Coordinates of C-alpha atoms in Angstrom, one line a residue:
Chain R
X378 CA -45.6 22.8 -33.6
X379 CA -44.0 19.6 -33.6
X380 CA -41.3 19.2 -30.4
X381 CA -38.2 19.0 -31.9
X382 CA -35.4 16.2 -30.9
X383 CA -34.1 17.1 -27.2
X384 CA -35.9 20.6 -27.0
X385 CA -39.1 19.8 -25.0
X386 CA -41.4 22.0 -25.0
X387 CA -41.0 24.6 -22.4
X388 CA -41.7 23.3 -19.1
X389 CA -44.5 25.9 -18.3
X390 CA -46.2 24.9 -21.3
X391 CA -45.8 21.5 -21.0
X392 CA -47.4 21.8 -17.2
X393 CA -50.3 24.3 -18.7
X394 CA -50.8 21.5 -21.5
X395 CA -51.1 19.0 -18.2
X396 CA -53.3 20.8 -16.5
X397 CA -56.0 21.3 -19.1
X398 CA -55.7 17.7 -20.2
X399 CA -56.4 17.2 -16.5
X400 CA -59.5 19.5 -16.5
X401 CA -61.1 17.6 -19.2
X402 CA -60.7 14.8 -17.5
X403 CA -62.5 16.0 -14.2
X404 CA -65.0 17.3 -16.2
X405 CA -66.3 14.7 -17.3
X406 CA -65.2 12.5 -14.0
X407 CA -66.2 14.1 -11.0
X408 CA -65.7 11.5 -8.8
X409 CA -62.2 10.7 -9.8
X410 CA -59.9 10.4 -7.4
X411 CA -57.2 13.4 -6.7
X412 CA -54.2 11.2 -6.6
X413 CA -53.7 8.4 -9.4
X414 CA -50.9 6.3 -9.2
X415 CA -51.8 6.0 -5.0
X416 CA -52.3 2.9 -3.5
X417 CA -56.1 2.0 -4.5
X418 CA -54.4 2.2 -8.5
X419 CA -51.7 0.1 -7.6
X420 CA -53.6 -2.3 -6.2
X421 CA -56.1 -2.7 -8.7
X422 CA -53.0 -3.4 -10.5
X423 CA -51.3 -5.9 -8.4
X424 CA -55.1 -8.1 -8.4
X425 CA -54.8 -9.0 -12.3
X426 CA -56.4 -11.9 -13.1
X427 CA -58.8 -12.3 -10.0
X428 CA -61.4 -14.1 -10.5
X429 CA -63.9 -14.5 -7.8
X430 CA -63.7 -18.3 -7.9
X431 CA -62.7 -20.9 -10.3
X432 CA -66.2 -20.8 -11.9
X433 CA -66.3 -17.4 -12.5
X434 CA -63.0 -17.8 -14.3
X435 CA -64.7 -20.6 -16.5
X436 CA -67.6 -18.4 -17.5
X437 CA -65.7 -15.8 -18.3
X438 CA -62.6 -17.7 -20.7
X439 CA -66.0 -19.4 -22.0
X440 CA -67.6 -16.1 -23.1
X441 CA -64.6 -14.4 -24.0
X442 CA -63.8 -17.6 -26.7
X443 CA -67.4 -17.5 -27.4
X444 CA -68.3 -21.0 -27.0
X445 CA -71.0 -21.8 -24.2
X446 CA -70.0 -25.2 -22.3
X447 CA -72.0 -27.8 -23.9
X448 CA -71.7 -30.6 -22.9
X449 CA -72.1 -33.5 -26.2
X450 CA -75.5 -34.8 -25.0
X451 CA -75.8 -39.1 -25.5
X452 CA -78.8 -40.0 -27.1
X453 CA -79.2 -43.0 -24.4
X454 CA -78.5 -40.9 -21.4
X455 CA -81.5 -39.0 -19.7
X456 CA -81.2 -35.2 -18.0
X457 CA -80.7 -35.9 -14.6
X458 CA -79.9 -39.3 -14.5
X459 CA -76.4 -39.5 -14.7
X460 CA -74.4 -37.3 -12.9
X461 CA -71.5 -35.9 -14.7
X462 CA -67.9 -36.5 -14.5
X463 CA -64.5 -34.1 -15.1
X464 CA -64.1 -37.1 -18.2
X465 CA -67.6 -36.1 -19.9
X466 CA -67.3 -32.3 -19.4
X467 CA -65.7 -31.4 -22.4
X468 CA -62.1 -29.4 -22.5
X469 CA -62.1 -25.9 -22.8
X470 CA -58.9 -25.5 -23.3
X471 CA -58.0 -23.7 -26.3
X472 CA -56.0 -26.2 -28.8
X473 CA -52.1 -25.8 -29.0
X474 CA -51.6 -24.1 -32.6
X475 CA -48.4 -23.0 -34.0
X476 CA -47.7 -19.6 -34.4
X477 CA -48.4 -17.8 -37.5
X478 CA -44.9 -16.2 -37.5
X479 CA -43.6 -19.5 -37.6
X480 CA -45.2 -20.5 -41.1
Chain E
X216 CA -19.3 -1.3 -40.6
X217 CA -20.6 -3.0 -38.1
X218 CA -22.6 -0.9 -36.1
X219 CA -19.3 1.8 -35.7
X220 CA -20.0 5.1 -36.7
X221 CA -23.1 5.2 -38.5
X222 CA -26.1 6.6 -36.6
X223 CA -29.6 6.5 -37.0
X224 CA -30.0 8.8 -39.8
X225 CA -26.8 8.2 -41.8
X226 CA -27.9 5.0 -41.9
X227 CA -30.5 4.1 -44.6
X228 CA -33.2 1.5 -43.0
X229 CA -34.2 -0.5 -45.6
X230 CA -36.9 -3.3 -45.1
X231 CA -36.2 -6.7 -45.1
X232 CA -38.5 -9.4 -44.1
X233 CA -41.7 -9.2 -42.3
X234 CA -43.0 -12.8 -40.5
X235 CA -46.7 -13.2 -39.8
X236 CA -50.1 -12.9 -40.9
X237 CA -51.6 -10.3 -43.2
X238 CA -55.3 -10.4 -42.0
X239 CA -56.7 -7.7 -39.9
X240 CA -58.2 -9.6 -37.7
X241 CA -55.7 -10.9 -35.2
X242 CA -55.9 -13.6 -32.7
X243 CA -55.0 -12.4 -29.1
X244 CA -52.7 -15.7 -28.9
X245 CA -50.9 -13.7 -31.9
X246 CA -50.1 -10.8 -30.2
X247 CA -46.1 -10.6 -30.3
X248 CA -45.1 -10.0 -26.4
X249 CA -41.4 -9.9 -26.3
X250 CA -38.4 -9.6 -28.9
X251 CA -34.8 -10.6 -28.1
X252 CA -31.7 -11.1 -30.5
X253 CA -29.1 -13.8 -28.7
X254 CA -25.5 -12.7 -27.8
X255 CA -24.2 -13.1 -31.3
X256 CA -27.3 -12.0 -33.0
X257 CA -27.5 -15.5 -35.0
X258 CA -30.9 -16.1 -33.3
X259 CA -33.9 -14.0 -32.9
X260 CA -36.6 -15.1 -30.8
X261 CA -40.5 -14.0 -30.4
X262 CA -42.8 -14.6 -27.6
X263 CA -46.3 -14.5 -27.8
X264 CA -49.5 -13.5 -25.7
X265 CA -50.6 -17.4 -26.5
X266 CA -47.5 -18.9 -24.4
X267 CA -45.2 -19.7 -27.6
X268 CA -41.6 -19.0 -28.8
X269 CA -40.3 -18.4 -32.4
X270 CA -36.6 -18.3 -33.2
X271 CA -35.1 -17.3 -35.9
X272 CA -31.8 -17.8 -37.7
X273 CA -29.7 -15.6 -39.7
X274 CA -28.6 -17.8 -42.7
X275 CA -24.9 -17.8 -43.5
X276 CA -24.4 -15.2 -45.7
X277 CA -25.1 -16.6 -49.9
X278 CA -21.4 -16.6 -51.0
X279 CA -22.5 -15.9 -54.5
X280 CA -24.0 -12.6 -53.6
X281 CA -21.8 -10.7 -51.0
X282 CA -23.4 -7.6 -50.8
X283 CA -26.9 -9.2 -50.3
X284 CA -27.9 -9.1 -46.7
X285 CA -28.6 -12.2 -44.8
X286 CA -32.5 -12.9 -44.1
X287 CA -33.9 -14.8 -40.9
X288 CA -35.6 -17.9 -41.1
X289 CA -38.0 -20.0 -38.8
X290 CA -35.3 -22.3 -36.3
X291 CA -37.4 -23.7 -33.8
X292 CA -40.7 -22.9 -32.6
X293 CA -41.7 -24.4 -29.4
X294 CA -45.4 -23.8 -26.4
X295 CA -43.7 -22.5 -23.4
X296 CA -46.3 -21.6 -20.9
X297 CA -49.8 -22.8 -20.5
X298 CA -52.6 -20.8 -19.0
X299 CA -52.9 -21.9 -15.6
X300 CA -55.4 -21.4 -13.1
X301 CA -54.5 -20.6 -9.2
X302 CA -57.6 -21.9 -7.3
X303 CA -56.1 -21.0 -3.9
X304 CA -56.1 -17.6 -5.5
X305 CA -58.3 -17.8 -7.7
X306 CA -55.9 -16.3 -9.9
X307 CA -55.7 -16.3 -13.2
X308 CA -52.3 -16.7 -14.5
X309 CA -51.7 -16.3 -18.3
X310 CA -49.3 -17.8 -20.3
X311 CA -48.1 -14.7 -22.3
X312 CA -44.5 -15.1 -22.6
X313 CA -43.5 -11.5 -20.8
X314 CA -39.5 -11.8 -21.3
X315 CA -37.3 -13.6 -23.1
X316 CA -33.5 -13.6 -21.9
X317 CA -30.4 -15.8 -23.5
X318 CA -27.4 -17.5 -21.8
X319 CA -24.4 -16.4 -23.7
X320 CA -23.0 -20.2 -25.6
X321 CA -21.0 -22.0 -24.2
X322 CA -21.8 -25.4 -26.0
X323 CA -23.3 -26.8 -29.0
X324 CA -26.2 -26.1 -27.4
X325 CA -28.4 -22.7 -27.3
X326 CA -30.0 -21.9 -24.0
X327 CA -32.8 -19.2 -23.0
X328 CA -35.1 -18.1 -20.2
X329 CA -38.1 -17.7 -20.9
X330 CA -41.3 -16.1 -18.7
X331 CA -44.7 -15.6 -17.8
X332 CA -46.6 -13.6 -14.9
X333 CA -45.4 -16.7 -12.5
X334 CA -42.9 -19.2 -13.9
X335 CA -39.8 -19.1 -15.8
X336 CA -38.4 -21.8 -17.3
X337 CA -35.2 -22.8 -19.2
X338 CA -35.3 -23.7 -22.0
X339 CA -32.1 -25.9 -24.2
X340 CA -32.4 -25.8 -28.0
X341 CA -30.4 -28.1 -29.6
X342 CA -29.7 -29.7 -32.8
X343 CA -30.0 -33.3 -34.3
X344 CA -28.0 -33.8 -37.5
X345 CA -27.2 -37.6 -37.5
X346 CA -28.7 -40.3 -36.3
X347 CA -27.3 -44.3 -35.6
X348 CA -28.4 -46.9 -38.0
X349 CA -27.6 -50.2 -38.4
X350 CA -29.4 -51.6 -35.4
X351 CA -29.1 -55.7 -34.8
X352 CA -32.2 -56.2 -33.0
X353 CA -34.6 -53.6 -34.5
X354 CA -35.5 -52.3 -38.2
X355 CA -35.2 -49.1 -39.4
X356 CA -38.3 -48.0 -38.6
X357 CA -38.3 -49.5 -35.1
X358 CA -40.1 -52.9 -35.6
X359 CA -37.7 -55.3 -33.7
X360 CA -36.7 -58.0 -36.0
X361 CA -37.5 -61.5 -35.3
X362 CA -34.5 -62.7 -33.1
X363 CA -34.3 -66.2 -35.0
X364 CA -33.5 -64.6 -38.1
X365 CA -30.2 -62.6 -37.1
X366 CA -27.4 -64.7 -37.8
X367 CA -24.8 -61.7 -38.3
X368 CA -23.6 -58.8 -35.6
X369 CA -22.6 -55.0 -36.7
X370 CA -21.6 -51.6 -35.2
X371 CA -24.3 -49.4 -35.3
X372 CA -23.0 -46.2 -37.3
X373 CA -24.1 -42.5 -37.0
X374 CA -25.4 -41.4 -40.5
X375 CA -26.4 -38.1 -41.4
X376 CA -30.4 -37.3 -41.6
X377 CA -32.1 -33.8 -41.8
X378 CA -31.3 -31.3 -39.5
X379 CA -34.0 -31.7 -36.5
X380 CA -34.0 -28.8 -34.0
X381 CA -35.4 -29.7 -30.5
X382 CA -36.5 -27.2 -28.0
X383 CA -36.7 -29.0 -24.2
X384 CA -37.8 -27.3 -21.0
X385 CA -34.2 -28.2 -18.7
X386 CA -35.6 -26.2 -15.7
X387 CA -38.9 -24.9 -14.3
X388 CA -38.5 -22.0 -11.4
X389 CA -41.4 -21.5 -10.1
X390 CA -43.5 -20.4 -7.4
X391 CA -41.2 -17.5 -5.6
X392 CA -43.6 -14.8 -6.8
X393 CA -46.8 -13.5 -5.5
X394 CA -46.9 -11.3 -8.0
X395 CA -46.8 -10.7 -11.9
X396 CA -42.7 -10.7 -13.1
X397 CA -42.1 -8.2 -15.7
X398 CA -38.4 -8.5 -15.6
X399 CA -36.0 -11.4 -16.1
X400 CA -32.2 -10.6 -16.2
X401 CA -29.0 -13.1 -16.6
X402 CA -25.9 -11.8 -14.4
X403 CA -22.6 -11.7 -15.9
X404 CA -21.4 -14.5 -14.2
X405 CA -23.4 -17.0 -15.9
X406 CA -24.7 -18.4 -13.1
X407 CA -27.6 -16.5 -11.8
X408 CA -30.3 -14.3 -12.8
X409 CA -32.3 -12.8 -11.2
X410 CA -36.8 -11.9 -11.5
X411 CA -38.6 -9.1 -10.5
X412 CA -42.4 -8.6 -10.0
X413 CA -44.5 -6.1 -9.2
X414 CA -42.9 -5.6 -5.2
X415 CA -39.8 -8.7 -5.1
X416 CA -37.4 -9.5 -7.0
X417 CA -35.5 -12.8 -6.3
X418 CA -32.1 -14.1 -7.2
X419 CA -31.4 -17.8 -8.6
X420 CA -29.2 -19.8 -9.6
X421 CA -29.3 -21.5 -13.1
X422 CA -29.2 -25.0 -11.9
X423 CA -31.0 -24.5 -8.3
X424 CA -35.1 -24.6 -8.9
X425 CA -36.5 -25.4 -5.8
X426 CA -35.2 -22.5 -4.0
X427 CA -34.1 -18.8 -4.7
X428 CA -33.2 -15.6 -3.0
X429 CA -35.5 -12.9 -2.1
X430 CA -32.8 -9.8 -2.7
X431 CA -35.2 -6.7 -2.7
X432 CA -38.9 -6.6 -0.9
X433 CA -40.9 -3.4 -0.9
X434 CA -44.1 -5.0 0.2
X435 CA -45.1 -2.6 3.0
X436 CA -46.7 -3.9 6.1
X437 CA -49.9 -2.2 5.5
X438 CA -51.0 -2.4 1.4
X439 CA -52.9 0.7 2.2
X440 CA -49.1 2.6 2.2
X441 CA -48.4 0.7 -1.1
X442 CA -47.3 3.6 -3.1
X443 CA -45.0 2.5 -6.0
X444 CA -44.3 -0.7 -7.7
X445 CA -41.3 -1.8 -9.4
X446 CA -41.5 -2.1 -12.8
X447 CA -38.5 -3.5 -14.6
X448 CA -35.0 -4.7 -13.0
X449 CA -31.1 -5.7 -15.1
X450 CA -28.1 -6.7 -13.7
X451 CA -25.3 -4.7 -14.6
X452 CA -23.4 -6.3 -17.9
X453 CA -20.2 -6.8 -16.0
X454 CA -20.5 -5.8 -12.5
X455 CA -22.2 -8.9 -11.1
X456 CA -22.7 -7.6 -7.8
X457 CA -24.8 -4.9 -9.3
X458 CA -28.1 -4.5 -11.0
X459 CA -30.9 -1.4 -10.9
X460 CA -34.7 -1.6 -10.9
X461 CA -37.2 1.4 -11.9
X462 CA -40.3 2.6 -10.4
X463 CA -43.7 3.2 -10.9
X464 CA -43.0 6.9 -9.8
X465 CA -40.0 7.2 -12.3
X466 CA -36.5 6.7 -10.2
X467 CA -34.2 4.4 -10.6
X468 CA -32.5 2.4 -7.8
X469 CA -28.9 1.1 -8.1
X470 CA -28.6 -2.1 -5.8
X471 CA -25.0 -3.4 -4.5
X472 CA -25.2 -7.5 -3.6
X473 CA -22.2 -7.0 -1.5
X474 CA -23.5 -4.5 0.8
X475 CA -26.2 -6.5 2.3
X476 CA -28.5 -10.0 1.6
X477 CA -31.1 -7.8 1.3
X478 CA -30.5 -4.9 -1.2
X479 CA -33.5 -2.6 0.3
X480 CA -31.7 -0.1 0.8
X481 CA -30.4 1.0 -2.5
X482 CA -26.6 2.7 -3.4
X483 CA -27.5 5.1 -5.2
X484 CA -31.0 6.6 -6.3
X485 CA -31.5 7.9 -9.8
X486 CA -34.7 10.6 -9.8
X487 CA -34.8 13.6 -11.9
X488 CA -36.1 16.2 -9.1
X489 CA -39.6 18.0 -10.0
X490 CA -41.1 21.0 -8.0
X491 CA -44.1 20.0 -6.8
X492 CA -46.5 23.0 -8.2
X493 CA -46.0 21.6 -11.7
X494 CA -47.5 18.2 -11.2
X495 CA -51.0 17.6 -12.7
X496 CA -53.2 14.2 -12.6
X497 CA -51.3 12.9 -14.9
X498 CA -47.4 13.3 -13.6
X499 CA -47.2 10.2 -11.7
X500 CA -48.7 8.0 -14.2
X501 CA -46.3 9.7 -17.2
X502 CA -42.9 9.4 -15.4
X503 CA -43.8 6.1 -14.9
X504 CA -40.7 3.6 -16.2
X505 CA -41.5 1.1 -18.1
X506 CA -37.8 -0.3 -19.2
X507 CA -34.5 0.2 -18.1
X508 CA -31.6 -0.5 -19.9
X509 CA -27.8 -0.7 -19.2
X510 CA -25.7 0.7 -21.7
X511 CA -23.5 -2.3 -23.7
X512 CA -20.1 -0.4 -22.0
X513 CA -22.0 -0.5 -18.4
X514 CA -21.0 3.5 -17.8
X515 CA -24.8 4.5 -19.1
X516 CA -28.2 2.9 -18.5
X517 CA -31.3 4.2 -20.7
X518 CA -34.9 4.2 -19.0
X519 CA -38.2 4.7 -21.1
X520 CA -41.2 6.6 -19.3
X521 CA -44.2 7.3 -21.4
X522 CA -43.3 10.4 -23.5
X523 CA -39.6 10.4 -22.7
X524 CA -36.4 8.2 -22.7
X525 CA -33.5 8.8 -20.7
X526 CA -29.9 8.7 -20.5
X527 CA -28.0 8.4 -17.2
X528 CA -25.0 8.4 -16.3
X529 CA -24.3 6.3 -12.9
X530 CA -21.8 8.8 -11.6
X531 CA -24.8 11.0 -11.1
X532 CA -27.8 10.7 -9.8
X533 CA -29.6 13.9 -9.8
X534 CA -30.6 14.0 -12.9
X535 CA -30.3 12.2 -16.5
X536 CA -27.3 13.8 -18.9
X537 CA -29.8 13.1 -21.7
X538 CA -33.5 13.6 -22.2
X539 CA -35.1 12.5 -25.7
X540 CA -38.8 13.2 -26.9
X541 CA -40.4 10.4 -27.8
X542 CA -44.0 12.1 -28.9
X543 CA -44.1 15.0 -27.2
X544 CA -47.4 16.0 -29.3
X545 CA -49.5 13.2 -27.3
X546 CA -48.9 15.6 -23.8
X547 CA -52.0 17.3 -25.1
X548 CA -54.3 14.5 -25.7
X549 CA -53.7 12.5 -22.0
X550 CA -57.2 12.9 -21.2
X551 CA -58.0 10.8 -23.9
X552 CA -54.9 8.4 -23.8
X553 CA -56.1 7.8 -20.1
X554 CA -59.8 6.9 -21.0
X555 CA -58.7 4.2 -23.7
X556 CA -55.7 3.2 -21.3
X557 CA -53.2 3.7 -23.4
X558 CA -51.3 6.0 -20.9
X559 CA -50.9 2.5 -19.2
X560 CA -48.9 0.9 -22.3
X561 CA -45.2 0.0 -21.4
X562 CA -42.8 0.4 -24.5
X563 CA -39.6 -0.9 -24.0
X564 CA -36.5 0.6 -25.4
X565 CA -32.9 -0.5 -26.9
X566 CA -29.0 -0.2 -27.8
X567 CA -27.4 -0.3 -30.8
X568 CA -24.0 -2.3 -30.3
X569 CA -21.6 0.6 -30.1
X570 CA -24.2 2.7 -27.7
X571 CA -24.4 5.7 -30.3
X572 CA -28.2 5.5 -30.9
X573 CA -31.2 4.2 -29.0
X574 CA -34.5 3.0 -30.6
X575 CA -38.1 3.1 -29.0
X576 CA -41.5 2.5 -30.5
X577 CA -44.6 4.4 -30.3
X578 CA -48.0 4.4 -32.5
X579 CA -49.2 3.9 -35.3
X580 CA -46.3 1.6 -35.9
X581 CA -44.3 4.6 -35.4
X582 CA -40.6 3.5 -34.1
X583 CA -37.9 6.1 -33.2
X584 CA -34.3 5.9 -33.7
X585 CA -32.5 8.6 -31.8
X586 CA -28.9 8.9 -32.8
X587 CA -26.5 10.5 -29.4
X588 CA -23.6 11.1 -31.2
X589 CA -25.3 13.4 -33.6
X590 CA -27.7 14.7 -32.0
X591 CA -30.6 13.7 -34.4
X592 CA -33.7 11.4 -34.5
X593 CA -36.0 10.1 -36.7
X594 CA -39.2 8.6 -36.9
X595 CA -39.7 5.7 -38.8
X596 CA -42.8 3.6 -39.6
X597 CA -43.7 -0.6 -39.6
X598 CA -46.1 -1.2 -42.2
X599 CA -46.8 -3.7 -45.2
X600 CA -47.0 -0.5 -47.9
X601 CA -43.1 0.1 -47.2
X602 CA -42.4 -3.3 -47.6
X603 CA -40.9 -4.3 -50.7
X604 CA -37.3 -6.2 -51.0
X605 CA -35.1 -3.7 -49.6
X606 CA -37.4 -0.6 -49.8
X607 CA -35.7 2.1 -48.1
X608 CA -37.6 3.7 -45.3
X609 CA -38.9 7.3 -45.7
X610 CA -39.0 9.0 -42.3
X611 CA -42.5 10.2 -41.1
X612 CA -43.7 13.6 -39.7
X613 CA -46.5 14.1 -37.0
X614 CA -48.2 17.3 -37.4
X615 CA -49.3 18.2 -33.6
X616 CA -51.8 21.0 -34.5
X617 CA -51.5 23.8 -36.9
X618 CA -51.2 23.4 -40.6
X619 CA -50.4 20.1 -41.5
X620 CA -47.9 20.3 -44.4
X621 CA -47.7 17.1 -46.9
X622 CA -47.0 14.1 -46.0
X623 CA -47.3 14.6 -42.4
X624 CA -50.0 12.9 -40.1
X625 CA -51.9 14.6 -37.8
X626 CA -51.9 13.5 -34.4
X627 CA -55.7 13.0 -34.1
X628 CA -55.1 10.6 -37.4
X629 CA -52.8 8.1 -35.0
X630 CA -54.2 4.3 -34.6
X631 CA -53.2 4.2 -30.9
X632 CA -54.1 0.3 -31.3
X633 CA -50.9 -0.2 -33.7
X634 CA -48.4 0.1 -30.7
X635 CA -44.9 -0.9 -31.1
X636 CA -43.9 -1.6 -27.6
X637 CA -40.9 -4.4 -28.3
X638 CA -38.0 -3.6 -30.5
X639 CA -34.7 -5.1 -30.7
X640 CA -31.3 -4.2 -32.0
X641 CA -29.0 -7.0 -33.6
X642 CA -25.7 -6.8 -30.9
X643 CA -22.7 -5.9 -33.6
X644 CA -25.0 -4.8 -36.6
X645 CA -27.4 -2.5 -38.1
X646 CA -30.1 -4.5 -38.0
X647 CA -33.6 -4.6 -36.1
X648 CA -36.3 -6.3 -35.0
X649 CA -39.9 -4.2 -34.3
X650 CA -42.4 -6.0 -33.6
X651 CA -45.9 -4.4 -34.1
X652 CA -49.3 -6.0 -32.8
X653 CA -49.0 -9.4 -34.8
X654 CA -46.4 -9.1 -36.8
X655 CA -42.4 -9.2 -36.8
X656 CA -40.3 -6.6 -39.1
X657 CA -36.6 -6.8 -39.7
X658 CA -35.2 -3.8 -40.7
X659 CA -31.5 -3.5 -42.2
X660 CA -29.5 -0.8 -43.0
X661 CA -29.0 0.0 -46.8
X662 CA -25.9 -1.5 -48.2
X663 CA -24.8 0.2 -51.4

């Protein structure tokens, strides 16, 4: 039955409702840790946005835009004979477009 | 009228005006971040996962048709933040707009704060409505004239042109935080504000960037002890010396600037006491605050876990004076809300102007308004089939097991992707702002 407004359900309920929710879960996670919310949780948490180095980080924008880095090849220049430069790598960063709430 | 007296369900929500794009599929740049009316309501402004602001402006009301209600259009739209990478770190730092916070007006000029995970940034909007003409030495369209050829001298005079508004970046604070802000808040007296992140939250002042304050630090010594992160911090609305800041484990901390430099040690500590046999998996992670919220009078202050919001009073600190369900009918499908991470989702929560009802959003583009002063609630929904010209809203019924009567939804029918996790209420009237996934809604109330 739908809660109503300011009458929660009654606590033991609520805590029996808990509870199985929780043995679901360890069913089918044996391994999970007993205490959520501790420290290893939190500092998952506080490492958003690690990237192992700034490569990684390029791969992984690159796949998530889904565009592989390719690099406009020159008809008159030959693999391995010109070493590349930050100017011929081209920019992979995503063009500035208005927002569509703004339209 | 304004705001007095009429609560959420004597009040008829009608739609209004929706802003953004139909299509399903939706650009993660488009994903609507933060929503924030301005002191006087005038402007509305949007941020976005893709670093950009939107504001809005109520038109003056059309003298011709009194009783029709005033619509918001596009002001000023402006990139605030750009992705960034930290290679020291190697740390990605994304230029979703988390908060948006404005300066109360005190020029011609609007002013806001704006922020991302590392950087906030003030931000001046102003507007352009005349320009000087009449230039000796250049043309109109800039060319300079051939010198030989002026014989005469004039005054340049300002003429009017079309209104140009201009959005310019007038500070940049940055680097004070190690970690991701998820609060922004403006003191009373105008000139400082203060950010929190994850375990700091520093104090500036509006015209100082190259240093701030570090007013609360509960980094321990040893990360291994880390056991709860702060989660949202506001300075009180007229006690400048005051402000709180929730936790990741649900209490509250009132913080007094006067007592000490560095407020680690709080005043008073807000926490709803819970015997300890009744906690399962899943406690910590539910009583988890994700907003707090001073009342407009500054006697209440509202905080948002994941099932409930609060109301407390700051005379006491034992326990909130009022509890509200949000959607009480997901406590029995955690397990699942915690494999698709939605148990992580922070909704935010707001006032209306007079404090008599308070508005939260859940899914399915579910929002709630839940009026104090008479003790009812409703549950209202954001979509585009409810949204003709002033359509009046028809409140919506989740069936949590059981029969299902008609025109309820069953709980295992939610879309927990359509999450409405930033809603805003206009400062003196009944209107709102609810921001779904992609798009913007504005809800007024019906005016007969």
């Amino acid at each position: 039955s739908e809660a109503l407004f300011g009458e929660a359900e009654p606590e033991t309920k609520m805590i029996s409702m808990e509870k199985a929710e929780e043995a679901k879960l360890k069913a089918k996670y044996p391994n999970l840790g007993s205490k959520p919310g501790g420290s290893d949780f939190l500092r998952k948490r506080l490492q958003k946005g690690k990237y192992f180095d700034s490569g990684d980080y390029n791969m992984a924008k690159a796949t998530k835009n889904k565009q592989l880095p390719v690099a406009s090849v020159e008809k008159t220049e030959i693999t391995g004979d010109h070493i590349p430069t930050p100017q011929d790598l081209p920019q992979r960063k995503p063009s500035l477009v208005a927002s569509k709430l703004a339209v | 009228m304004a705001g007095t007296g009429a609560g959420g369900n004597d009040v008829q929500w009608c739609f209004s005006q929706v802003k953004g794009a139909i299509d399903d599929d939706v650009a993660e740049a488009d994903i609507i971040s933060t929503v924030e009316f301005n002191h006087s309501g005038e402007l509305l402004a949007t941020g976005d996962k893709g670093g950009r602001v939107v504001i809005f402006q109520q038109e003056t009301e059309n003298k011709c048709q009194p009783l029709s209600r005033s619509e918001y259009n596009v002001y000023s739209t402006f990139q605030s933040h750009e992705p960034e990478f930290d290679y020291l770190k190697s740390l990605e730092i994304e230029e979703k707009i988390n908060k948006i916070r404005w300066l109360p007006q005190k020029n011609a000029a609007q002013f806001l704060l704006s922020t991302n995970d590392k950087t906030i940034k003030l931000w001046k909007i102003s507007e352009r409505d005349k320009r000087p003409e009449g230039y000796n030495l250049k043309e109109e369209d800039g060319r300079y004239r051939d010198s030989t050829t002026i014989t005469t001298l004039r005054v340049p005079v300002f003429r009017p042109m079309d209104l140009m508004v201009e959005a310019s970046p007038r500070r940049i604070f940055a680097n004070a935080h190690t970690y991701h802000i998820n609060s922004i808040s403006v003191n009373s007296d105008n000139e400082t504000y203060l950010s929190a992140d994850d375990l700091r939250i520093n104090l500036w002042h509006l015209e100082i960037t190259d240093r701030s304050f570090n007013i609360v630090d509960i980094k321990p010594a040893n990360m291994e002890d880390l056991t709860e992160v702060i989660t949202a911090a506001e300075f009180h609305p007229h006690q400048c010396n005051t402000f709180v800041y929730s936790s990741s484990k649900g209490t509250i901390r009132l913080c007094d600037m006067r007592a000490s430099a560095l407020c680690d040690r709080h005043s008073k500590l807000f926490e709803e006491p819970e015997d300890p046999s009744n906690r399962s998996f899943f406690s910590e992670i539910i009583s988890s605050i994700s907003d707090v919220k001073f009342s407009h009078s500054g006697r209440y202050m509202m905080t948002r876990d994941y099932l409930s919001v609060k109301i407390w009073d700051l005379n006491m600190e034992n326990r909130p004076v009022e509890t509200y369900q949000v959607h009480e009918y997901l406590r029995s499908k955690l397990c699942s809300l915690y494999e698709n991470d939605c148990i992580f989702d922070k909704f935010e929560c707001c006032w209306n102007g007079n404090d008599s009802v308070v508005m939260t959003g859940s899914y399915n583009n579910f929002f709630r308004m839940l009026d104090r002063s008479q003790r009812r609630d409703v549950t209202l929904e954001a979509s585009r089939e409810s949204s003709k010209p002033r359509q009046v809203l028809k409140p919506r019924r989740v069936c949590a097991g059981g029969k299902r009567k008609k025109d309820e939804i069953s709980v295992d029918s939610l879309d927990f992707n359509k999450k409405i996790l930033h809603t805003a209420w206009h400062p003196q009237e009944n209107i709102i702002a609810v921001a779904t996934t992609n798009n913007l809604y504005i809800f007024q109330e019906k005016v007969n």
